[in-house]
CSV table of C-alpha atoms and ligand atoms in Angstrom, one decimal:
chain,number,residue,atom,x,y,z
A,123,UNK,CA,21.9,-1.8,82.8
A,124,UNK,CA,23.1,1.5,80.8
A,125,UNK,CA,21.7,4.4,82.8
A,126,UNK,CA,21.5,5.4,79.6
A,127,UNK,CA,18.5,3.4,78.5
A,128,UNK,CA,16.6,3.6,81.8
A,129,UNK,CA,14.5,6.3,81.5
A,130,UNK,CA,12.5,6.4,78.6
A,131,UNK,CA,9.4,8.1,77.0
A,132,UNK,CA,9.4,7.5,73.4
A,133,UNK,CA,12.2,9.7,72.6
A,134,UNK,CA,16.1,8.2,72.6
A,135,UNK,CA,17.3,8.3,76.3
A,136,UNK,CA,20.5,10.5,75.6
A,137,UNK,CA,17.9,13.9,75.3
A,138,UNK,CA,17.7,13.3,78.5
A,139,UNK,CA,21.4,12.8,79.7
A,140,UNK,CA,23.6,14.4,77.3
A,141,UNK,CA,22.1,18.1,77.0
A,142,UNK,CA,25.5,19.7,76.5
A,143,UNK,CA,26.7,17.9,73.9
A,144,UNK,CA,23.3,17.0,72.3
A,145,UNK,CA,20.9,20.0,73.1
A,146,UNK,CA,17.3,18.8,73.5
A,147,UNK,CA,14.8,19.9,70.5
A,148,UNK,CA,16.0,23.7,69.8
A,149,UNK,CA,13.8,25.5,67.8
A,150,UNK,CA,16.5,24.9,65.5
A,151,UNK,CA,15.7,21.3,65.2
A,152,UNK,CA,11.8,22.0,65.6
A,153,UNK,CA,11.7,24.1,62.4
A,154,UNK,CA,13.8,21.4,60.6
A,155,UNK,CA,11.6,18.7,61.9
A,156,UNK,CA,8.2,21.0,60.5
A,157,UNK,CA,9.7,21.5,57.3
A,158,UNK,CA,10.4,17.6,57.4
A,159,UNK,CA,6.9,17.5,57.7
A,160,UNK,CA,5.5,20.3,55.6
A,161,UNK,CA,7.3,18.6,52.8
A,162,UNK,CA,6.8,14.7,53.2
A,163,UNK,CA,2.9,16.4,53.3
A,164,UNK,CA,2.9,17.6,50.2
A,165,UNK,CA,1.0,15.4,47.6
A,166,UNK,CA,2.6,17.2,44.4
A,167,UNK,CA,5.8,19.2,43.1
A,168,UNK,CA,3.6,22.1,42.9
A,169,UNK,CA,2.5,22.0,46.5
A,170,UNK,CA,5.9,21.1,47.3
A,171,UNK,CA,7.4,24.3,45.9
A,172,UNK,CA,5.1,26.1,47.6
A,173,UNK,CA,6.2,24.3,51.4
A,174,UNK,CA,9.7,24.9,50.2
A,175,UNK,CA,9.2,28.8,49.9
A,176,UNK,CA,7.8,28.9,53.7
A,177,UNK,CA,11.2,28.2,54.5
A,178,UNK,CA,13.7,29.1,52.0
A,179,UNK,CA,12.0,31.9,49.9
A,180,UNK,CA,12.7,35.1,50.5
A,181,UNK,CA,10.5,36.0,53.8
A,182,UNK,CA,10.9,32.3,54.4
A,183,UNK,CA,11.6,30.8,58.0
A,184,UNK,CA,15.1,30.4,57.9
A,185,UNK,CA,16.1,32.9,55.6
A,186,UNK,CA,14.3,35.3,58.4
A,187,UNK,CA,16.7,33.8,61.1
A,188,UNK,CA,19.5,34.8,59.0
A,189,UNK,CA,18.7,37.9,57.8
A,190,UNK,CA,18.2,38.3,61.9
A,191,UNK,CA,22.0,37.5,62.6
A,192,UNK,CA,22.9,41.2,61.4
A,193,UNK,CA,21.8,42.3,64.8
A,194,UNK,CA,23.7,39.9,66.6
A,195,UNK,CA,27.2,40.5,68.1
A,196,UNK,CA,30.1,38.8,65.9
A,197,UNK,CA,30.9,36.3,68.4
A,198,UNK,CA,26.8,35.1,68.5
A,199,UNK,CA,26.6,35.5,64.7
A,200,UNK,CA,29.4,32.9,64.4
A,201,UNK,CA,28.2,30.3,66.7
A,202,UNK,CA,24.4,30.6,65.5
A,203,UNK,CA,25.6,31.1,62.0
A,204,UNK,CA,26.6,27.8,62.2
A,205,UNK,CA,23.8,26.3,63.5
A,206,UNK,CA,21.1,27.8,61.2
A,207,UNK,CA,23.3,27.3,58.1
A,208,UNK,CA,23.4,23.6,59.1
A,209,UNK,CA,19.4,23.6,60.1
A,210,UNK,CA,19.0,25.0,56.2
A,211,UNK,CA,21.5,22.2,54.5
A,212,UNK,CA,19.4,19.9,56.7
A,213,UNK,CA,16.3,21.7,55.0
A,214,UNK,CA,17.5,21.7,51.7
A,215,UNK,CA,18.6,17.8,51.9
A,216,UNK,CA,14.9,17.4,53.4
A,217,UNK,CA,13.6,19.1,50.2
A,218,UNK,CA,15.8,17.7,47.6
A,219,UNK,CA,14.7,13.9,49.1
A,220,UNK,CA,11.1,14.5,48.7
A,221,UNK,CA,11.3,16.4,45.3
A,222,UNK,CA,13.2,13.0,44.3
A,223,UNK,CA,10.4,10.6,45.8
A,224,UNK,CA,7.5,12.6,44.2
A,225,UNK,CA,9.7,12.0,40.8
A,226,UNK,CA,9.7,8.2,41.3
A,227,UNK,CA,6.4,8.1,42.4
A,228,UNK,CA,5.2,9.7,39.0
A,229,UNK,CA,7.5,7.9,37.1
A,230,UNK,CA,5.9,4.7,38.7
A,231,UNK,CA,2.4,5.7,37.9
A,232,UNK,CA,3.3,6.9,34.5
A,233,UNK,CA,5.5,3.2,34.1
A,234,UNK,CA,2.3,1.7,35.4
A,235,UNK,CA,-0.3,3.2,33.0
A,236,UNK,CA,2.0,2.3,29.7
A,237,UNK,CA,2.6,-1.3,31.4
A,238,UNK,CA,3.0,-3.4,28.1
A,239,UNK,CA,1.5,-7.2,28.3
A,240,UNK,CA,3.6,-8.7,26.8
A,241,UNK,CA,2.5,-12.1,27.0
A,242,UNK,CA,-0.7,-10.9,24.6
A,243,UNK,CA,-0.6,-12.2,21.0
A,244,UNK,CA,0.7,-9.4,18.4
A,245,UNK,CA,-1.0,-7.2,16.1
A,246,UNK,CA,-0.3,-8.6,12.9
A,247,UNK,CA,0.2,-6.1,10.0
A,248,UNK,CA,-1.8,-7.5,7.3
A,249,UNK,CA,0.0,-8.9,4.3
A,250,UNK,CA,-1.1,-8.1,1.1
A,251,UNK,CA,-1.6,-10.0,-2.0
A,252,UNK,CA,-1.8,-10.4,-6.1
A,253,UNK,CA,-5.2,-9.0,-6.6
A,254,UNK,CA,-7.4,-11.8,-9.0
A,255,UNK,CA,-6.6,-9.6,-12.0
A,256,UNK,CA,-2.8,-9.5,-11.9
A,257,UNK,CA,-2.8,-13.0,-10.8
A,258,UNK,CA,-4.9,-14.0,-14.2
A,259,UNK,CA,-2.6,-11.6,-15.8
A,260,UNK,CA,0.3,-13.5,-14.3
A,261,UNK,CA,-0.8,-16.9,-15.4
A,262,UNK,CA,-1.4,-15.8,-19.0
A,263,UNK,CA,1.8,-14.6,-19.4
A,264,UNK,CA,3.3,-17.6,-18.0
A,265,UNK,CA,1.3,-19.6,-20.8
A,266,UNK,CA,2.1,-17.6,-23.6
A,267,UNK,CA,6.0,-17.2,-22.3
A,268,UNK,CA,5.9,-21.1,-22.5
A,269,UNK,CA,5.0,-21.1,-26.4
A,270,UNK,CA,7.6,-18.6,-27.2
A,271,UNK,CA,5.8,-15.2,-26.8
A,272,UNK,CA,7.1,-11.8,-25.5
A,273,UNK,CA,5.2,-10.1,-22.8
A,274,UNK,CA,4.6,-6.4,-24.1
A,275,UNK,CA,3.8,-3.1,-22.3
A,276,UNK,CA,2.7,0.4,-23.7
A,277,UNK,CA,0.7,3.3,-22.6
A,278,UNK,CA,-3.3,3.7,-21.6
A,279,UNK,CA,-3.3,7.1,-23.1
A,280,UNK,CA,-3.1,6.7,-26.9
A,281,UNK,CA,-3.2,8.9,-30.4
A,282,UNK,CA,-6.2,8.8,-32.6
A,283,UNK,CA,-3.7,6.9,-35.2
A,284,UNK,CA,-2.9,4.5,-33.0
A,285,UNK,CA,-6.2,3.3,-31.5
A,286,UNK,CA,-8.5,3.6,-35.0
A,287,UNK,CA,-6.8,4.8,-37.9
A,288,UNK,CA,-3.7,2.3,-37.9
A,289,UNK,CA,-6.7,-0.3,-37.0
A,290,UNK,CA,-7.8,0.1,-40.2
A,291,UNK,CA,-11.1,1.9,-38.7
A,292,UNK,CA,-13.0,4.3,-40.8
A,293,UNK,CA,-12.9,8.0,-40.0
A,294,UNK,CA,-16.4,7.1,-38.8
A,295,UNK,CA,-16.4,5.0,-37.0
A,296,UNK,CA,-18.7,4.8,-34.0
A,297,UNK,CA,-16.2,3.1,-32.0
A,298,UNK,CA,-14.5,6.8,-32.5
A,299,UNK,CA,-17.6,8.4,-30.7
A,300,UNK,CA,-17.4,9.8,-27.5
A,301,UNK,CA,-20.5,7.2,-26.0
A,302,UNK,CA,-18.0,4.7,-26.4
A,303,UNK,CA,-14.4,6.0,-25.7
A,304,UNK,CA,-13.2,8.5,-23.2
A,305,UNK,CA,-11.1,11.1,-24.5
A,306,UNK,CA,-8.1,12.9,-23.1
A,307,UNK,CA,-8.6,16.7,-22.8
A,308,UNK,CA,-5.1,17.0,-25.0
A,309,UNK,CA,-4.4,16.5,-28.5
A,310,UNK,CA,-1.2,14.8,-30.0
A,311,UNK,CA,0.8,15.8,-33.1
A,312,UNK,CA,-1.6,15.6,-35.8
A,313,UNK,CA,-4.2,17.9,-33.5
A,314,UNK,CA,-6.2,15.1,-32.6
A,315,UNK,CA,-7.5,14.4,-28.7
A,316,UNK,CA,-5.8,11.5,-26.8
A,317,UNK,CA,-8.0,8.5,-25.7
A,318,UNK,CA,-7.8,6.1,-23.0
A,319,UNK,CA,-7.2,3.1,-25.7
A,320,UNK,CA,-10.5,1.1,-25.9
A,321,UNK,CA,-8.6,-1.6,-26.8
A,322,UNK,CA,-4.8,-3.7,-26.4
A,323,UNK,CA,-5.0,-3.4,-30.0
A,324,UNK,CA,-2.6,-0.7,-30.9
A,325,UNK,CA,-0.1,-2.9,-28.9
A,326,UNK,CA,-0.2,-4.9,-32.5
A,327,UNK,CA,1.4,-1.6,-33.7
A,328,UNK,CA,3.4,-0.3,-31.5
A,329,UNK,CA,5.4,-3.9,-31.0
A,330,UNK,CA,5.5,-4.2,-34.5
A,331,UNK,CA,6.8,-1.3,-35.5
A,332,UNK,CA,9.5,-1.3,-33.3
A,333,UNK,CA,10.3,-5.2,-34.1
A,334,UNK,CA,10.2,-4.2,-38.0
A,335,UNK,CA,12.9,-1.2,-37.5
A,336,UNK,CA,15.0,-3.1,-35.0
A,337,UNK,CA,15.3,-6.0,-38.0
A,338,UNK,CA,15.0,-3.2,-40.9
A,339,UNK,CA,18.2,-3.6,-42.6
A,340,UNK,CA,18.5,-8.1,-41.9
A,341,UNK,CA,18.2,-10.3,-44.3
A,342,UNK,CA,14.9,-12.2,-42.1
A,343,UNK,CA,13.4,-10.8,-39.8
A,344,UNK,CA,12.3,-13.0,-36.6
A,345,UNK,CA,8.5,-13.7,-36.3
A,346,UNK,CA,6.5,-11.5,-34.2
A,347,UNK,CA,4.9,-13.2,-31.4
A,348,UNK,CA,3.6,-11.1,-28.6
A,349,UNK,CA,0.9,-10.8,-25.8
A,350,UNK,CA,-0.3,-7.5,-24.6
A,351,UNK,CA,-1.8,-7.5,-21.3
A,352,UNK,CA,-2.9,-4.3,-19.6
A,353,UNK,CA,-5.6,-1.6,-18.7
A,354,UNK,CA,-8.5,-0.8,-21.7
A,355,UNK,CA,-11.0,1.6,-21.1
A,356,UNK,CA,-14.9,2.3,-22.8
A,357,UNK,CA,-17.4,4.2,-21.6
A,358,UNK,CA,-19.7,0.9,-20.5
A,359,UNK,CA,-21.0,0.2,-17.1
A,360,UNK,CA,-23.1,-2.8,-15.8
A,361,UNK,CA,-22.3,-6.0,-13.7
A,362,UNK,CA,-20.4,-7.5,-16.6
A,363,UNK,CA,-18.8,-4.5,-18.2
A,364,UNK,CA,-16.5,-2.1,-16.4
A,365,UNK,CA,-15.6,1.5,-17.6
A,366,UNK,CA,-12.0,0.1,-16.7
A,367,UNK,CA,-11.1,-3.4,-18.2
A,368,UNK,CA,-8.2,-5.6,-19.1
A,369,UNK,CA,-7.3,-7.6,-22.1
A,370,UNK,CA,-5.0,-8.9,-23.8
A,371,UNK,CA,-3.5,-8.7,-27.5
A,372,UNK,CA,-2.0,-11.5,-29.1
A,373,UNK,CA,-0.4,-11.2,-32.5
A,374,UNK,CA,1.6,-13.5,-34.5
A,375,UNK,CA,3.4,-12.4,-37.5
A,376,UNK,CA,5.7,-14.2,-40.1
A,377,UNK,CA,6.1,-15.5,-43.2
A,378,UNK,CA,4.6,-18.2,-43.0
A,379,UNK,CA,1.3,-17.8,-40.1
A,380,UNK,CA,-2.1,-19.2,-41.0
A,381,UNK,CA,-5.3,-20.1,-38.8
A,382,UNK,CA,-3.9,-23.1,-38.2
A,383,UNK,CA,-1.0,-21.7,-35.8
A,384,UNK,CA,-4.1,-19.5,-34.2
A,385,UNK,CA,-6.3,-22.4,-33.6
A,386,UNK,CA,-3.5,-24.7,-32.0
A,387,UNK,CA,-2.0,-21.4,-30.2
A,388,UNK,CA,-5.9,-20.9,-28.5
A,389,UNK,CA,-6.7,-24.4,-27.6
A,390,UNK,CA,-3.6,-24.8,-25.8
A,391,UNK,CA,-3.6,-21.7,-24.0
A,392,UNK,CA,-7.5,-22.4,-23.2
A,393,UNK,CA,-6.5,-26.1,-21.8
A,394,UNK,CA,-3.7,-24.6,-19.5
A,395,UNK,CA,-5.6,-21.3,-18.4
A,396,UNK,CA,-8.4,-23.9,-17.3
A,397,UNK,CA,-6.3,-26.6,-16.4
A,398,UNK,CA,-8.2,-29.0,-18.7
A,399,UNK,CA,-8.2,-30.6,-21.7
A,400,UNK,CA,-12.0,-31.5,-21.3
A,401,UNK,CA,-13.4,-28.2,-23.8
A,402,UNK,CA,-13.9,-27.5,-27.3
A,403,UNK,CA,-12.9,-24.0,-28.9
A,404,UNK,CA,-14.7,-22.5,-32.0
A,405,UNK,CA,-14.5,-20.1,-34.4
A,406,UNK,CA,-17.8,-18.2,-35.3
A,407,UNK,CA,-17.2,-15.8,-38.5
A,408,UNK,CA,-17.6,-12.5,-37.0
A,409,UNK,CA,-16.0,-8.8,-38.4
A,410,UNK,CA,-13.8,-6.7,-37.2
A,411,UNK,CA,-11.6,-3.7,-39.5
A,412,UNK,CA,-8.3,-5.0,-38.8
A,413,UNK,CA,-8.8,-8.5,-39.5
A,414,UNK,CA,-9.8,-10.2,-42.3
A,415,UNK,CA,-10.9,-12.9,-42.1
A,416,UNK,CA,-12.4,-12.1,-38.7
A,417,UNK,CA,-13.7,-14.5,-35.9
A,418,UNK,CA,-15.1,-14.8,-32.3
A,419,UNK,CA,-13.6,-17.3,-30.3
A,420,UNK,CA,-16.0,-19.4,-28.1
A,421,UNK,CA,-15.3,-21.9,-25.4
A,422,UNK,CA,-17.6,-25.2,-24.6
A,423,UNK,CA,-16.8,-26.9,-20.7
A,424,UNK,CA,-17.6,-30.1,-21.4
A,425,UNK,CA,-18.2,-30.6,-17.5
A,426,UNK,CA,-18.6,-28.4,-14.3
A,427,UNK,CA,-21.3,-25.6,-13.9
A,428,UNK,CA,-20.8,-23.6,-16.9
A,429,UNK,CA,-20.3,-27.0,-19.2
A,430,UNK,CA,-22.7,-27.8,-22.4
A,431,UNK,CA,-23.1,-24.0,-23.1
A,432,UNK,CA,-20.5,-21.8,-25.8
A,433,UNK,CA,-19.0,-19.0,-23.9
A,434,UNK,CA,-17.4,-16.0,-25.9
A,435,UNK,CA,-14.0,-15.5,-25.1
A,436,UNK,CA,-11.8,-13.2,-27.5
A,437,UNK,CA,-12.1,-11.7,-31.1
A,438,UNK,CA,-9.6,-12.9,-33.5
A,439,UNK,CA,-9.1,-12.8,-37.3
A,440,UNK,CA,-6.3,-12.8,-39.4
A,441,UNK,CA,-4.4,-9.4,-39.8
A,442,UNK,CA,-5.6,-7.0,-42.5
A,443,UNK,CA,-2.9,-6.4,-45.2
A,444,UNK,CA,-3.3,-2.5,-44.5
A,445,UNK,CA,-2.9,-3.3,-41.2
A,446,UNK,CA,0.3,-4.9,-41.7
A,447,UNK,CA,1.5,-2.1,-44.1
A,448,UNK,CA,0.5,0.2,-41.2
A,449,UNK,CA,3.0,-1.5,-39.3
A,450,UNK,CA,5.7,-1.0,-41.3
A,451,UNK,CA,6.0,-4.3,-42.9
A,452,UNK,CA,5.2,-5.4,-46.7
A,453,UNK,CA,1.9,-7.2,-46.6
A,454,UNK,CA,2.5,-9.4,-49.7
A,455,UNK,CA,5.6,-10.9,-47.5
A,456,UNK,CA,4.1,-11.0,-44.2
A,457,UNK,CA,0.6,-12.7,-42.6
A,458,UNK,CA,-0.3,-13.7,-39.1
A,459,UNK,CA,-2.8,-13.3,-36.9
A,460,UNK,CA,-3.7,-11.6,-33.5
A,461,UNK,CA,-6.7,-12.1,-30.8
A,462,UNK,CA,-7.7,-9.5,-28.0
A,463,UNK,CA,-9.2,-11.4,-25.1
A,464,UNK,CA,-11.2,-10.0,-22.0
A,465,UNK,CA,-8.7,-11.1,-19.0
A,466,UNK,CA,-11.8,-10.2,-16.6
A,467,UNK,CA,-13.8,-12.4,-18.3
A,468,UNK,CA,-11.2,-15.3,-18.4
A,469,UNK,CA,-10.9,-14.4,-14.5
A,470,UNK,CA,-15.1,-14.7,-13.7
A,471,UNK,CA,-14.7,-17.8,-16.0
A,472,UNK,CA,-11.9,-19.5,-13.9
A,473,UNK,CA,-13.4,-18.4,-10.3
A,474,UNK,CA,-17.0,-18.7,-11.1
A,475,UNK,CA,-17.5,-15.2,-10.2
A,476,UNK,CA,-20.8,-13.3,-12.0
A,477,UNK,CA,-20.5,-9.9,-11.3
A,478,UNK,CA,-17.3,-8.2,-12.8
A,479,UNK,CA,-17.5,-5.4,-10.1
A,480,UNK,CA,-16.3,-7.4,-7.2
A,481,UNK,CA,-13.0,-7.2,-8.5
A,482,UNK,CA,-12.9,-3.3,-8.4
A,483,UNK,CA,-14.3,-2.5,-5.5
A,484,UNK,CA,-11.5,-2.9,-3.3
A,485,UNK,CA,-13.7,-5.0,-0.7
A,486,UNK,CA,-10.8,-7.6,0.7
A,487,UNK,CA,-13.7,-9.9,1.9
A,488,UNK,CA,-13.4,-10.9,-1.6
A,489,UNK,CA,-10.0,-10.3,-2.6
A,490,UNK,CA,-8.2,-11.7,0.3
A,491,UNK,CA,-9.5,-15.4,-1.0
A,492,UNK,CA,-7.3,-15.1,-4.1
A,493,UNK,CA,-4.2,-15.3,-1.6
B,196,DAH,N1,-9.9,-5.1,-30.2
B,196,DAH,C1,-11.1,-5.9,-30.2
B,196,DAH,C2,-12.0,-5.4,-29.1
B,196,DAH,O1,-11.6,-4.7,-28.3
B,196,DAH,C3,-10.7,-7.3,-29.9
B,196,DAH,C4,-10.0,-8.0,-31.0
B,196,DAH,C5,-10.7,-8.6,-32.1
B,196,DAH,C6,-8.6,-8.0,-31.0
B,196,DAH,C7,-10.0,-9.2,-33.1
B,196,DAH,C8,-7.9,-8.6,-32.0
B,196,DAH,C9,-8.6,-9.2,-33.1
B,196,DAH,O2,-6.6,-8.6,-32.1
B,196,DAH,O3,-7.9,-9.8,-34.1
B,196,DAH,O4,-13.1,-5.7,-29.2
């Protein structure tokens, strides 16, 4: 058996044998093993810091021992130089091993409170969709497209010419009244206010001005034939009128146009709007100024919920020769006719809805079953 290892009492046997080469706990190695201690004791960096200036701040332990060696001799300062700059590496290796294991230890909790599962379903970002309105809008154009009409576009804010007067509507007029158009707090060239168009109608205008001086100087000019879908505005508010509303203009213009091409024009475009064939359209004599003739356009379901009764769809006429003139073209030469159509009211047709609000107020309980 080692000597060695015979006598034992906890500590390792050479403490007891090998004094001069390995000195038994100094107070060398005692202050190292309490700062050991002191710092494996401390719960945070903070309280760390603080352990670490009881023995390397400036009136710390060891720094005193040194700051004692100036009284030594400079044989003893050598030798216990030595020793207490090796008690302070071991110090300062002590320190720098716990400041590390605090680190991971917070870097563990903080890994551990932002733990991901990531096992759980995601989030989805909802998707949007066509709101009713566009979608209608969509579909019309599609129609029309398919009988050879252009899709046209102009603005919501329009001159006093080009929503009444170019209409053929009288100076007058109460359609011109403030209880039933919103005006725009600006006037245009001729010194009258801007208005939020009540109607698509001075699409009829604006396309056929620019169609007639496009073909000004040829020998024949193409027919017009144009929709008009957008944003129409009157001061109106209930559950089947909006102060904001869409419709849509049609006009067809050549030499040649009669009621005949309006009727055929209509039916079809009611048949593939409402994917049947099964209704009946009508005309009932009505007036408006820039038609004349004039007429409302009713629709008859001969099946389903809303069948057996005549349902209003769109005004229609045939287009006033001033009108024409208005647009620039020469009204003993050209004819046609045009319709303006509520697109909200072809949607509440289509989707059986009855209250024209739902569709503007944003609520995608209702809106998110159009996609
Ligand atoms: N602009 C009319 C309105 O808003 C609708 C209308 C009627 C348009 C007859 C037309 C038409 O083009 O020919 O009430």
């Amino acid at each position: 058996m080692n000597p060695k290892q015979a006598v034992t009492s906890g500590r390792p046997a050479f403490f007891l044998f090998d004094d001069d080469v390995n000195p038994p706990m100094n107070d060398l190695d005692q202050l190292v093993a309490q700062a050991c201690d002191d710092f494996a004791a401390a719960p945070t960096p903070a309280e760390l810091e603080n352990a670490k200036a009881r023995y390397l701040g400036k009136s710390g332990r060891v720094t005193e021992l040194l700051k004692a060696l100036s009284t030594l001799s400079a044989e003893e300062k050598k030798s216990h130089g030595a020793q207490i700059n090796m008690a302070k590496q071991r110090v300062e290796a002590a320190l720098q091993g716990r400041r590390q294991a605090l680190a991971d230890a917070e870097l563990e909790t903080q890994l551990r409170a932002e733990a991901l599962d990531v096992t759980l379903p995601g989030r989805l970002r909802g998707i949007g969709g066509v709101h009713p309105i566009t979608r209608t809008m969509e579909r019309i154009e599609a129609i029309f497209a398919s009988m050879g009409f252009d899709v046209a576009d102009g603005p919501e804010i329009e001159t006093d010419w080009m929503s009444f007067t170019a209409l053929n509507n009288p100076e007058n007029h109460p359609a011109r009244s403030m209880q039933d158009t919103f005006y725009v707090d600006m006037k245009d060239d001729a010194g009258r206010w801007l208005n939020l168009r009540p109607h698509t109608s001075p699409m009829q205008i604006r396309h056929a001005q620019a169609h007639a001086r496009r073909y000004a100087g040829a020998e024949r000019m193409p027919d017009i034939r144009v929709i008009a879908p957008g944003r129409t505005y009157r001061v109106d508010s209930d559950a089947t009128h909006s102060p904001m509303f869409h419709q849509v203009e049609g006009l067809w213009i050549g030499e040649n146009v009669s009621f005949k091409d309006l009727k055929v024009v209509y039916l079809t475009f009611m048949q593939a709007f409402f994917e049947t064939t099964e209704l009946k359209i009508r005309f009932r004599p009505s007036y408006f100024p820039f038609t004349e003739p004039s007429a409302e356009i009713d629709v008859m379901f001969e099946t389903g919920p809303l069948g057996g009764r005549w349902l209003e769809v769109s005004g229609s006429g045939q287009v006033h020769p001033q009108v024409v003139r208005n647009m620039g073209l020469d009204a003993e030469r050209y004819i046609g006719f045009a319709f303006g159509s509520g697109i909200d009211r072809l949607a509440m047709l289509r989707y059986g809805i009855d209250d024209l609000r739902l569709f503007f107020d944003g609520d995608l309980r209702f809106l998110s079953q159009f996609n």
